[in-house]
JSON list of C-alpha atoms in Angstrom, two decimals:
[
{"chain": "A", "resi": 28, "resn": "MET", "atom": "CA", "xyz": [-7.20, -31.79, -80.16]},
{"chain": "A", "resi": 29, "resn": "GLN", "atom": "CA", "xyz": [-7.69, -30.77, -83.42]},
{"chain": "A", "resi": 30, "resn": "GLN", "atom": "CA", "xyz": [-6.51, -27.67, -84.68]},
{"chain": "A", "resi": 31, "resn": "LEU", "atom": "CA", "xyz": [-9.14, -24.85, -85.07]},
{"chain": "A", "resi": 32, "resn": "GLU", "atom": "CA", "xyz": [-10.67, -25.15, -88.59]},
{"chain": "A", "resi": 33, "resn": "GLY", "atom": "CA", "xyz": [-9.40, -22.00, -90.23]},
{"chain": "A", "resi": 34, "resn": "PHE", "atom": "CA", "xyz": [-6.25, -21.29, -87.72]},
{"chain": "A", "resi": 35, "resn": "GLY", "atom": "CA", "xyz": [-3.92, -19.60, -90.71]},
{"chain": "A", "resi": 36, "resn": "LYS", "atom": "CA", "xyz": [-6.97, -17.29, -90.82]},
{"chain": "A", "resi": 37, "resn": "PHE", "atom": "CA", "xyz": [-6.61, -16.81, -86.95]},
{"chain": "A", "resi": 38, "resn": "LEU", "atom": "CA", "xyz": [-3.11, -16.11, -86.92]},
{"chain": "A", "resi": 39, "resn": "GLU", "atom": "CA", "xyz": [-3.75, -13.22, -90.14]},
{"chain": "A", "resi": 40, "resn": "SER", "atom": "CA", "xyz": [-6.17, -11.88, -87.97]},
{"chain": "A", "resi": 41, "resn": "LEU", "atom": "CA", "xyz": [-3.39, -12.16, -84.93]},
{"chain": "A", "resi": 42, "resn": "ARG", "atom": "CA", "xyz": [-1.32, -10.13, -87.32]},
{"chain": "A", "resi": 43, "resn": "GLY", "atom": "CA", "xyz": [-3.42, -7.20, -87.93]},
{"chain": "A", "resi": 44, "resn": "LYS", "atom": "CA", "xyz": [-2.28, -4.08, -89.68]},
{"chain": "A", "resi": 45, "resn": "MET", "atom": "CA", "xyz": [1.43, -5.38, -88.81]},
{"chain": "A", "resi": 46, "resn": "SER", "atom": "CA", "xyz": [3.17, -5.73, -92.16]},
{"chain": "A", "resi": 47, "resn": "LEU", "atom": "CA", "xyz": [3.81, -9.66, -93.07]},
{"chain": "A", "resi": 48, "resn": "ARG", "atom": "CA", "xyz": [8.24, -7.93, -92.88]},
{"chain": "A", "resi": 49, "resn": "GLU", "atom": "CA", "xyz": [7.30, -6.40, -89.71]},
{"chain": "A", "resi": 50, "resn": "ALA", "atom": "CA", "xyz": [5.95, -9.72, -88.20]},
{"chain": "A", "resi": 51, "resn": "ALA", "atom": "CA", "xyz": [8.89, -12.03, -89.34]},
{"chain": "A", "resi": 52, "resn": "HIS", "atom": "CA", "xyz": [11.70, -9.27, -88.01]},
{"chain": "A", "resi": 53, "resn": "LYS", "atom": "CA", "xyz": [9.70, -9.08, -84.85]},
{"chain": "A", "resi": 54, "resn": "SER", "atom": "CA", "xyz": [9.65, -13.28, -84.33]},
{"chain": "A", "resi": 55, "resn": "GLY", "atom": "CA", "xyz": [12.55, -13.95, -86.21]},
{"chain": "A", "resi": 56, "resn": "LEU", "atom": "CA", "xyz": [11.12, -16.25, -89.19]},
{"chain": "A", "resi": 57, "resn": "SER", "atom": "CA", "xyz": [10.57, -15.36, -92.53]},
{"chain": "A", "resi": 58, "resn": "HIS", "atom": "CA", "xyz": [7.94, -13.91, -93.96]},
{"chain": "A", "resi": 59, "resn": "ALA", "atom": "CA", "xyz": [7.00, -15.95, -96.66]},
{"chain": "A", "resi": 60, "resn": "TYR", "atom": "CA", "xyz": [6.66, -18.70, -93.87]},
{"chain": "A", "resi": 61, "resn": "ILE", "atom": "CA", "xyz": [4.92, -16.44, -91.55]},
{"chain": "A", "resi": 62, "resn": "ARG", "atom": "CA", "xyz": [2.29, -16.28, -94.99]},
{"chain": "A", "resi": 63, "resn": "ASP", "atom": "CA", "xyz": [2.36, -20.11, -95.72]},
{"chain": "A", "resi": 64, "resn": "LEU", "atom": "CA", "xyz": [1.23, -20.61, -92.22]},
{"chain": "A", "resi": 65, "resn": "GLU", "atom": "CA", "xyz": [-1.59, -18.54, -92.68]},
{"chain": "A", "resi": 66, "resn": "LEU", "atom": "CA", "xyz": [-2.36, -19.72, -95.84]},
{"chain": "A", "resi": 67, "resn": "GLU", "atom": "CA", "xyz": [-1.76, -23.47, -93.81]},
{"chain": "A", "resi": 68, "resn": "ARG", "atom": "CA", "xyz": [0.20, -24.73, -97.01]},
{"chain": "A", "resi": 69, "resn": "ASN", "atom": "CA", "xyz": [3.52, -24.43, -98.41]},
{"chain": "A", "resi": 70, "resn": "ARG", "atom": "CA", "xyz": [3.49, -22.47, -101.96]},
{"chain": "A", "resi": 71, "resn": "SER", "atom": "CA", "xyz": [6.50, -23.90, -102.72]},
{"chain": "A", "resi": 72, "resn": "THR", "atom": "CA", "xyz": [4.99, -27.89, -102.84]},
{"chain": "A", "resi": 73, "resn": "ASN", "atom": "CA", "xyz": [1.02, -26.89, -101.83]},
{"chain": "A", "resi": 74, "resn": "GLU", "atom": "CA", "xyz": [1.56, -29.39, -98.88]},
{"chain": "A", "resi": 75, "resn": "LYS", "atom": "CA", "xyz": [-0.35, -28.72, -95.68]},
{"chain": "A", "resi": 76, "resn": "ILE", "atom": "CA", "xyz": [1.63, -27.09, -93.15]},
{"chain": "A", "resi": 77, "resn": "LYS", "atom": "CA", "xyz": [1.68, -26.58, -89.17]},
{"chain": "A", "resi": 78, "resn": "PRO", "atom": "CA", "xyz": [3.62, -24.71, -87.13]},
{"chain": "A", "resi": 79, "resn": "SER", "atom": "CA", "xyz": [5.33, -26.39, -84.43]},
{"chain": "A", "resi": 80, "resn": "PRO", "atom": "CA", "xyz": [5.10, -25.45, -81.10]},
{"chain": "A", "resi": 81, "resn": "VAL", "atom": "CA", "xyz": [8.50, -23.42, -80.74]},
{"chain": "A", "resi": 82, "resn": "THR", "atom": "CA", "xyz": [7.09, -21.41, -84.23]},
{"chain": "A", "resi": 83, "resn": "LEU", "atom": "CA", "xyz": [4.25, -20.63, -82.23]},
{"chain": "A", "resi": 84, "resn": "LYS", "atom": "CA", "xyz": [6.02, -19.46, -79.30]},
{"chain": "A", "resi": 85, "resn": "LYS", "atom": "CA", "xyz": [7.56, -17.01, -81.38]},
{"chain": "A", "resi": 86, "resn": "LEU", "atom": "CA", "xyz": [4.81, -15.85, -83.20]},
{"chain": "A", "resi": 87, "resn": "SER", "atom": "CA", "xyz": [2.99, -15.11, -79.45]},
{"chain": "A", "resi": 88, "resn": "ASP", "atom": "CA", "xyz": [6.14, -13.28, -78.26]},
{"chain": "A", "resi": 89, "resn": "ALA", "atom": "CA", "xyz": [5.63, -11.25, -81.34]},
{"chain": "A", "resi": 90, "resn": "TYR", "atom": "CA", "xyz": [1.73, -10.39, -81.47]},
{"chain": "A", "resi": 91, "resn": "ASN", "atom": "CA", "xyz": [1.24, -10.10, -77.40]},
{"chain": "A", "resi": 92, "resn": "TYR", "atom": "CA", "xyz": [-0.55, -13.45, -77.49]},
{"chain": "A", "resi": 93, "resn": "SER", "atom": "CA", "xyz": [-1.36, -16.16, -74.61]},
{"chain": "A", "resi": 94, "resn": "TYR", "atom": "CA", "xyz": [1.34, -18.87, -76.14]},
{"chain": "A", "resi": 95, "resn": "THR", "atom": "CA", "xyz": [-0.89, -21.29, -74.18]},
{"chain": "A", "resi": 96, "resn": "GLU", "atom": "CA", "xyz": [-3.20, -20.45, -76.02]},
{"chain": "A", "resi": 97, "resn": "LEU", "atom": "CA", "xyz": [-2.01, -20.31, -79.16]},
{"chain": "A", "resi": 98, "resn": "MET", "atom": "CA", "xyz": [-0.97, -23.72, -78.38]},
{"chain": "A", "resi": 99, "resn": "GLU", "atom": "CA", "xyz": [-4.80, -24.81, -77.50]},
{"chain": "A", "resi": 100, "resn": "LYS", "atom": "CA", "xyz": [-6.11, -23.31, -80.95]},
{"chain": "A", "resi": 101, "resn": "ALA", "atom": "CA", "xyz": [-2.84, -25.23, -83.07]},
{"chain": "A", "resi": 102, "resn": "GLY", "atom": "CA", "xyz": [-4.31, -28.51, -81.43]},
{"chain": "A", "resi": 103, "resn": "TYR", "atom": "CA", "xyz": [-1.30, -29.48, -79.26]},
{"chain": "A", "resi": 104, "resn": "LEU", "atom": "CA", "xyz": [-2.73, -29.22, -75.76]},
{"chain": "A", "resi": 105, "resn": "GLU", "atom": "CA", "xyz": [-6.12, -29.89, -74.07]},
{"chain": "A", "resi": 106, "resn": "LYS", "atom": "CA", "xyz": [-7.35, -27.07, -71.67]},
{"chain": "A", "resi": 107, "resn": "GLU", "atom": "CA", "xyz": [-6.74, -28.43, -68.86]},
{"chain": "A", "resi": 108, "resn": "GLY", "atom": "CA", "xyz": [-3.51, -30.37, -69.86]},
{"chain": "A", "resi": 109, "resn": "MET", "atom": "CA", "xyz": [-0.83, -30.24, -67.77]},
{"chain": "A", "resi": 110, "resn": "ALA", "atom": "CA", "xyz": [3.04, -29.59, -68.45]},
{"chain": "A", "resi": 111, "resn": "ASN", "atom": "CA", "xyz": [5.72, -32.95, -68.66]},
{"chain": "A", "resi": 112, "resn": "THR", "atom": "CA", "xyz": [8.90, -31.65, -68.77]},
{"chain": "A", "resi": 113, "resn": "ASP", "atom": "CA", "xyz": [10.53, -32.21, -65.93]},
{"chain": "A", "resi": 114, "resn": "VAL", "atom": "CA", "xyz": [13.42, -34.94, -66.10]},
{"chain": "A", "resi": 115, "resn": "ASP", "atom": "CA", "xyz": [15.11, -36.81, -63.38]},
{"chain": "A", "resi": 116, "resn": "ILE", "atom": "CA", "xyz": [18.29, -35.95, -64.21]},
{"chain": "A", "resi": 117, "resn": "PRO", "atom": "CA", "xyz": [20.74, -32.59, -63.61]},
{"chain": "A", "resi": 118, "resn": "PHE", "atom": "CA", "xyz": [20.25, -30.03, -66.91]},
{"chain": "A", "resi": 119, "resn": "GLU", "atom": "CA", "xyz": [23.52, -29.27, -66.02]},
{"chain": "A", "resi": 120, "resn": "ASP", "atom": "CA", "xyz": [24.27, -33.09, -67.16]},
{"chain": "A", "resi": 121, "resn": "ILE", "atom": "CA", "xyz": [22.21, -32.95, -70.89]},
{"chain": "A", "resi": 122, "resn": "LEU", "atom": "CA", "xyz": [23.91, -32.69, -73.45]},
{"chain": "A", "resi": 123, "resn": "PHE", "atom": "CA", "xyz": [21.36, -31.42, -75.99]},
{"chain": "A", "resi": 124, "resn": "ILE", "atom": "CA", "xyz": [18.09, -31.18, -76.24]},
{"chain": "A", "resi": 125, "resn": "GLU", "atom": "CA", "xyz": [15.90, -32.09, -79.54]},
{"chain": "A", "resi": 126, "resn": "VAL", "atom": "CA", "xyz": [12.03, -30.68, -79.76]},
{"chain": "A", "resi": 127, "resn": "SER", "atom": "CA", "xyz": [9.73, -32.60, -81.91]},
{"chain": "A", "resi": 128, "resn": "MET", "atom": "CA", "xyz": [5.46, -31.82, -82.15]},
{"chain": "A", "resi": 129, "resn": "LYS", "atom": "CA", "xyz": [4.89, -34.62, -79.80]},
{"chain": "A", "resi": 130, "resn": "GLU", "atom": "CA", "xyz": [8.25, -35.04, -77.26]},
{"chain": "A", "resi": 131, "resn": "ILE", "atom": "CA", "xyz": [11.20, -33.36, -75.34]},
{"chain": "A", "resi": 132, "resn": "THR", "atom": "CA", "xyz": [13.99, -35.23, -75.73]},
{"chain": "A", "resi": 133, "resn": "TYR", "atom": "CA", "xyz": [17.20, -35.07, -73.56]},
{"chain": "A", "resi": 134, "resn": "HIS", "atom": "CA", "xyz": [20.46, -36.31, -74.71]},
{"chain": "A", "resi": 135, "resn": "THR", "atom": "CA", "xyz": [23.64, -37.24, -72.38]},
{"chain": "A", "resi": 136, "resn": "HIS", "atom": "CA", "xyz": [26.51, -39.09, -72.88]},
{"chain": "A", "resi": 137, "resn": "THR", "atom": "CA", "xyz": [24.98, -42.63, -71.26]},
{"chain": "A", "resi": 138, "resn": "GLY", "atom": "CA", "xyz": [21.92, -41.90, -72.97]},
{"chain": "A", "resi": 139, "resn": "ARG", "atom": "CA", "xyz": [18.56, -40.13, -73.80]},
{"chain": "A", "resi": 140, "resn": "LEU", "atom": "CA", "xyz": [15.25, -39.50, -72.25]},
{"chain": "A", "resi": 141, "resn": "ASN", "atom": "CA", "xyz": [11.69, -38.42, -73.74]},
{"chain": "A", "resi": 142, "resn": "ARG", "atom": "CA", "xyz": [9.04, -36.45, -72.76]},
{"chain": "A", "resi": 143, "resn": "ASN", "atom": "CA", "xyz": [5.42, -36.61, -73.25]},
{"chain": "A", "resi": 144, "resn": "VAL", "atom": "CA", "xyz": [4.70, -33.05, -74.83]},
{"chain": "A", "resi": 145, "resn": "ASN", "atom": "CA", "xyz": [1.22, -32.93, -76.30]},
{"chain": "A", "resi": 146, "resn": "SER", "atom": "CA", "xyz": [-0.03, -31.18, -72.96]},
{"chain": "A", "resi": 147, "resn": "LEU", "atom": "CA", "xyz": [3.00, -28.36, -72.48]},
{"chain": "A", "resi": 148, "resn": "ILE", "atom": "CA", "xyz": [1.18, -25.87, -71.35]},
{"chain": "A", "resi": 149, "resn": "ASP", "atom": "CA", "xyz": [4.44, -24.49, -70.03]},
{"chain": "A", "resi": 150, "resn": "PHE", "atom": "CA", "xyz": [6.87, -24.38, -72.89]},
{"chain": "A", "resi": 151, "resn": "SER", "atom": "CA", "xyz": [7.41, -21.01, -72.89]},
{"chain": "A", "resi": 152, "resn": "SER", "atom": "CA", "xyz": [8.84, -20.64, -69.58]},
{"chain": "A", "resi": 153, "resn": "PHE", "atom": "CA", "xyz": [10.63, -23.90, -70.59]},
{"chain": "A", "resi": 154, "resn": "LEU", "atom": "CA", "xyz": [12.65, -22.23, -73.23]},
{"chain": "A", "resi": 155, "resn": "ASP", "atom": "CA", "xyz": [13.35, -19.38, -70.86]},
{"chain": "A", "resi": 156, "resn": "LYS", "atom": "CA", "xyz": [14.55, -21.87, -68.63]},
{"chain": "A", "resi": 157, "resn": "LEU", "atom": "CA", "xyz": [17.10, -23.47, -71.48]},
{"chain": "A", "resi": 158, "resn": "GLU", "atom": "CA", "xyz": [18.31, -20.02, -72.27]},
{"chain": "A", "resi": 159, "resn": "ASP", "atom": "CA", "xyz": [19.12, -19.14, -68.52]},
{"chain": "A", "resi": 160, "resn": "LEU", "atom": "CA", "xyz": [21.35, -22.49, -67.99]},
{"chain": "A", "resi": 161, "resn": "ASP", "atom": "CA", "xyz": [23.64, -21.52, -71.33]},
{"chain": "A", "resi": 162, "resn": "PHE", "atom": "CA", "xyz": [21.40, -24.05, -73.82]},
{"chain": "A", "resi": 163, "resn": "LYS", "atom": "CA", "xyz": [21.45, -21.75, -77.27]},
{"chain": "A", "resi": 164, "resn": "LYS", "atom": "CA", "xyz": [19.13, -22.88, -80.03]},
{"chain": "A", "resi": 165, "resn": "MET", "atom": "CA", "xyz": [21.32, -24.32, -82.94]},
{"chain": "A", "resi": 166, "resn": "ASP", "atom": "CA", "xyz": [18.24, -25.45, -85.32]},
{"chain": "A", "resi": 167, "resn": "THR", "atom": "CA", "xyz": [14.42, -25.49, -85.87]},
{"chain": "A", "resi": 168, "resn": "ASP", "atom": "CA", "xyz": [14.15, -27.89, -82.92]},
{"chain": "A", "resi": 169, "resn": "LEU", "atom": "CA", "xyz": [18.06, -28.19, -81.29]},
{"chain": "A", "resi": 170, "resn": "PHE", "atom": "CA", "xyz": [19.17, -26.65, -78.05]},
{"chain": "A", "resi": 171, "resn": "VAL", "atom": "CA", "xyz": [22.78, -27.06, -77.11]},
{"chain": "A", "resi": 172, "resn": "ASN", "atom": "CA", "xyz": [24.60, -27.20, -73.86]},
{"chain": "A", "resi": 173, "resn": "LEU", "atom": "CA", "xyz": [27.61, -24.93, -74.61]},
{"chain": "A", "resi": 174, "resn": "HIS", "atom": "CA", "xyz": [29.09, -26.11, -71.69]},
{"chain": "A", "resi": 175, "resn": "HIS", "atom": "CA", "xyz": [29.54, -29.55, -72.94]},
{"chain": "A", "resi": 176, "resn": "VAL", "atom": "CA", "xyz": [30.47, -28.69, -76.58]},
{"chain": "A", "resi": 177, "resn": "GLN", "atom": "CA", "xyz": [34.55, -30.04, -76.50]},
{"chain": "A", "resi": 178, "resn": "LYS", "atom": "CA", "xyz": [35.04, -29.80, -80.61]},
{"chain": "A", "resi": 179, "resn": "TYR", "atom": "CA", "xyz": [33.93, -27.91, -82.93]},
{"chain": "A", "resi": 180, "resn": "LEU", "atom": "CA", "xyz": [34.09, -28.61, -86.56]},
{"chain": "A", "resi": 181, "resn": "GLU", "atom": "CA", "xyz": [33.26, -25.01, -88.31]},
{"chain": "A", "resi": 182, "resn": "LYS", "atom": "CA", "xyz": [33.02, -26.36, -92.55]},
{"chain": "A", "resi": 183, "resn": "GLU", "atom": "CA", "xyz": [30.76, -29.21, -91.51]},
{"chain": "A", "resi": 184, "resn": "GLY", "atom": "CA", "xyz": [28.73, -27.20, -88.75]},
{"chain": "A", "resi": 185, "resn": "LYS", "atom": "CA", "xyz": [29.18, -29.59, -86.24]},
{"chain": "A", "resi": 186, "resn": "LEU", "atom": "CA", "xyz": [29.53, -30.11, -82.58]},
{"chain": "A", "resi": 187, "resn": "TYR", "atom": "CA", "xyz": [31.55, -32.70, -80.33]},
{"chain": "A", "resi": 188, "resn": "PHE", "atom": "CA", "xyz": [30.55, -33.60, -77.03]},
{"chain": "A", "resi": 189, "resn": "ASP", "atom": "CA", "xyz": [34.21, -35.14, -76.72]},
{"chain": "A", "resi": 190, "resn": "SER", "atom": "CA", "xyz": [37.43, -33.74, -77.62]},
{"chain": "A", "resi": 191, "resn": "LEU", "atom": "CA", "xyz": [38.61, -36.37, -79.96]},
{"chain": "A", "resi": 192, "resn": "GLY", "atom": "CA", "xyz": [35.25, -35.99, -81.75]},
{"chain": "A", "resi": 193, "resn": "LEU", "atom": "CA", "xyz": [34.91, -39.80, -81.77]},
{"chain": "A", "resi": 194, "resn": "GLY", "atom": "CA", "xyz": [31.14, -39.20, -80.18]},
{"chain": "A", "resi": 195, "resn": "LYS", "atom": "CA", "xyz": [27.77, -37.70, -79.85]},
{"chain": "A", "resi": 196, "resn": "HIS", "atom": "CA", "xyz": [27.35, -34.78, -81.94]},
{"chain": "A", "resi": 197, "resn": "VAL", "atom": "CA", "xyz": [24.84, -32.29, -83.72]},
{"chain": "A", "resi": 198, "resn": "VAL", "atom": "CA", "xyz": [24.93, -30.38, -86.93]},
{"chain": "A", "resi": 199, "resn": "MET", "atom": "CA", "xyz": [23.58, -26.86, -86.58]},
{"chain": "A", "resi": 200, "resn": "ALA", "atom": "CA", "xyz": [21.92, -24.58, -89.49]},
{"chain": "A", "resi": 201, "resn": "ALA", "atom": "CA", "xyz": [23.97, -22.63, -91.39]},
{"chain": "A", "resi": 202, "resn": "ILE", "atom": "CA", "xyz": [22.15, -19.13, -90.04]},
{"chain": "A", "resi": 203, "resn": "ARG", "atom": "CA", "xyz": [23.06, -20.91, -86.33]},
{"chain": "A", "resi": 204, "resn": "GLN", "atom": "CA", "xyz": [26.52, -21.25, -86.99]},
{"chain": "A", "resi": 205, "resn": "LYS", "atom": "CA", "xyz": [27.03, -17.37, -88.50]},
{"chain": "A", "resi": 206, "resn": "LYS", "atom": "CA", "xyz": [25.57, -16.29, -85.23]},
{"chain": "A", "resi": 207, "resn": "TYR", "atom": "CA", "xyz": [27.40, -18.26, -82.17]},
{"chain": "A", "resi": 208, "resn": "HIS", "atom": "CA", "xyz": [30.48, -18.99, -84.43]},
{"chain": "A", "resi": 209, "resn": "GLU", "atom": "CA", "xyz": [32.44, -16.56, -82.03]},
{"chain": "A", "resi": 210, "resn": "LEU", "atom": "CA", "xyz": [30.29, -17.70, -78.66]},
{"chain": "A", "resi": 211, "resn": "ILE", "atom": "CA", "xyz": [31.39, -21.34, -79.99]},
{"chain": "A", "resi": 212, "resn": "ILE", "atom": "CA", "xyz": [35.16, -20.86, -80.42]},
{"chain": "A", "resi": 213, "resn": "ARG", "atom": "CA", "xyz": [35.49, -19.20, -76.53]},
{"chain": "A", "resi": 214, "resn": "SER", "atom": "CA", "xyz": [32.67, -22.13, -75.42]},
{"chain": "A", "resi": 215, "resn": "VAL", "atom": "CA", "xyz": [35.60, -24.78, -76.39]},
{"chain": "A", "resi": 216, "resn": "ALA", "atom": "CA", "xyz": [38.41, -22.84, -75.32]},
{"chain": "A", "resi": 217, "resn": "ARG", "atom": "CA", "xyz": [36.96, -22.92, -71.85]},
{"chain": "A", "resi": 218, "resn": "ASN", "atom": "CA", "xyz": [35.38, -26.19, -71.71]},
{"chain": "A", "resi": 219, "resn": "THR", "atom": "CA", "xyz": [38.92, -27.83, -72.65]},
{"chain": "A", "resi": 220, "resn": "GLY", "atom": "CA", "xyz": [40.72, -25.60, -70.91]},
{"chain": "A", "resi": 221, "resn": "MET", "atom": "CA", "xyz": [42.49, -23.30, -73.99]},
{"chain": "A", "resi": 222, "resn": "SER", "atom": "CA", "xyz": [43.68, -19.39, -72.81]},
{"chain": "A", "resi": 223, "resn": "VAL", "atom": "CA", "xyz": [42.74, -16.53, -74.61]},
{"chain": "A", "resi": 224, "resn": "GLY", "atom": "CA", "xyz": [46.15, -17.19, -76.22]},
{"chain": "A", "resi": 225, "resn": "TYR", "atom": "CA", "xyz": [44.60, -19.60, -79.11]},
{"chain": "A", "resi": 226, "resn": "GLN", "atom": "CA", "xyz": [43.03, -19.22, -81.82]},
{"chain": "A", "resi": 227, "resn": "PHE", "atom": "CA", "xyz": [40.80, -20.92, -84.39]},
{"chain": "A", "resi": 228, "resn": "ASP", "atom": "CA", "xyz": [42.24, -22.34, -87.19]},
{"chain": "A", "resi": 229, "resn": "ARG", "atom": "CA", "xyz": [40.65, -21.82, -90.59]},
{"chain": "A", "resi": 230, "resn": "SER", "atom": "CA", "xyz": [43.35, -22.77, -92.73]},
{"chain": "A", "resi": 231, "resn": "PRO", "atom": "CA", "xyz": [42.34, -24.64, -95.71]},
{"chain": "A", "resi": 232, "resn": "GLY", "atom": "CA", "xyz": [44.33, -28.23, -93.99]},
{"chain": "A", "resi": 233, "resn": "GLY", "atom": "CA", "xyz": [42.87, -27.83, -90.60]},
{"chain": "A", "resi": 234, "resn": "ASP", "atom": "CA", "xyz": [40.19, -29.57, -89.27]},
{"chain": "A", "resi": 235, "resn": "SER", "atom": "CA", "xyz": [38.54, -26.64, -87.46]},
{"chain": "A", "resi": 236, "resn": "LEU", "atom": "CA", "xyz": [40.45, -27.03, -84.31]},
{"chain": "A", "resi": 237, "resn": "PHE", "atom": "CA", "xyz": [42.04, -24.62, -81.94]},
{"chain": "A", "resi": 238, "resn": "SER", "atom": "CA", "xyz": [45.78, -23.78, -82.90]},
{"chain": "A", "resi": 239, "resn": "SER", "atom": "CA", "xyz": [47.89, -22.13, -80.75]},
{"chain": "A", "resi": 240, "resn": "LEU", "atom": "CA", "xyz": [49.35, -17.85, -82.12]},
{"chain": "A", "resi": 241, "resn": "LYS", "atom": "CA", "xyz": [52.85, -18.37, -82.87]},
{"chain": "A", "resi": 242, "resn": "ARG", "atom": "CA", "xyz": [55.27, -15.60, -80.38]},
{"chain": "A", "resi": 243, "resn": "PRO", "atom": "CA", "xyz": [57.90, -13.76, -82.29]},
{"chain": "A", "resi": 244, "resn": "ILE", "atom": "CA", "xyz": [61.16, -14.80, -81.08]}
]
């Protein structure tokens, strides 16, 4: 399905009298990016751009407009399309999920599973489900299950799913790292069995592991 001709103008009409900065505040997107989407091009590179399903969800919420219809007009959905977000593995076994324009990739300790999302009508409820299951958005198209994070390297913005930091890992966006920093620390402590008597090692020689608090003798 092709994107609606003049889709950028359509997005601008949805924004209506709302200022770009107000739209940015409501959606969590930058006002410059919203304007680029309305112009259908990146003003820095002059390249054509298209909003991802995640971006469209944010605009749908901000403008109080049907997410399904927005996905249809953007060319992601056929009107009678069916969602394909179901997987044959429990969500609690999933380490992290990557969402692209064409597919969802579920990562586990033993491998990964892809699902096509060209007809993702239920994408909105899918994102809500991830939030309920304690998956947090760590980058534009990356959702991490905090119940599995075993090691946090703050300087590199990396989250590992094993305590030695030798296996699978993801890299967070800087803005997400700042937002979830304390939550990640608490999650790692919980997942590794550390008590609240531990703190995060920020020393120059530390590798962002937890270290025990020194108590006076």
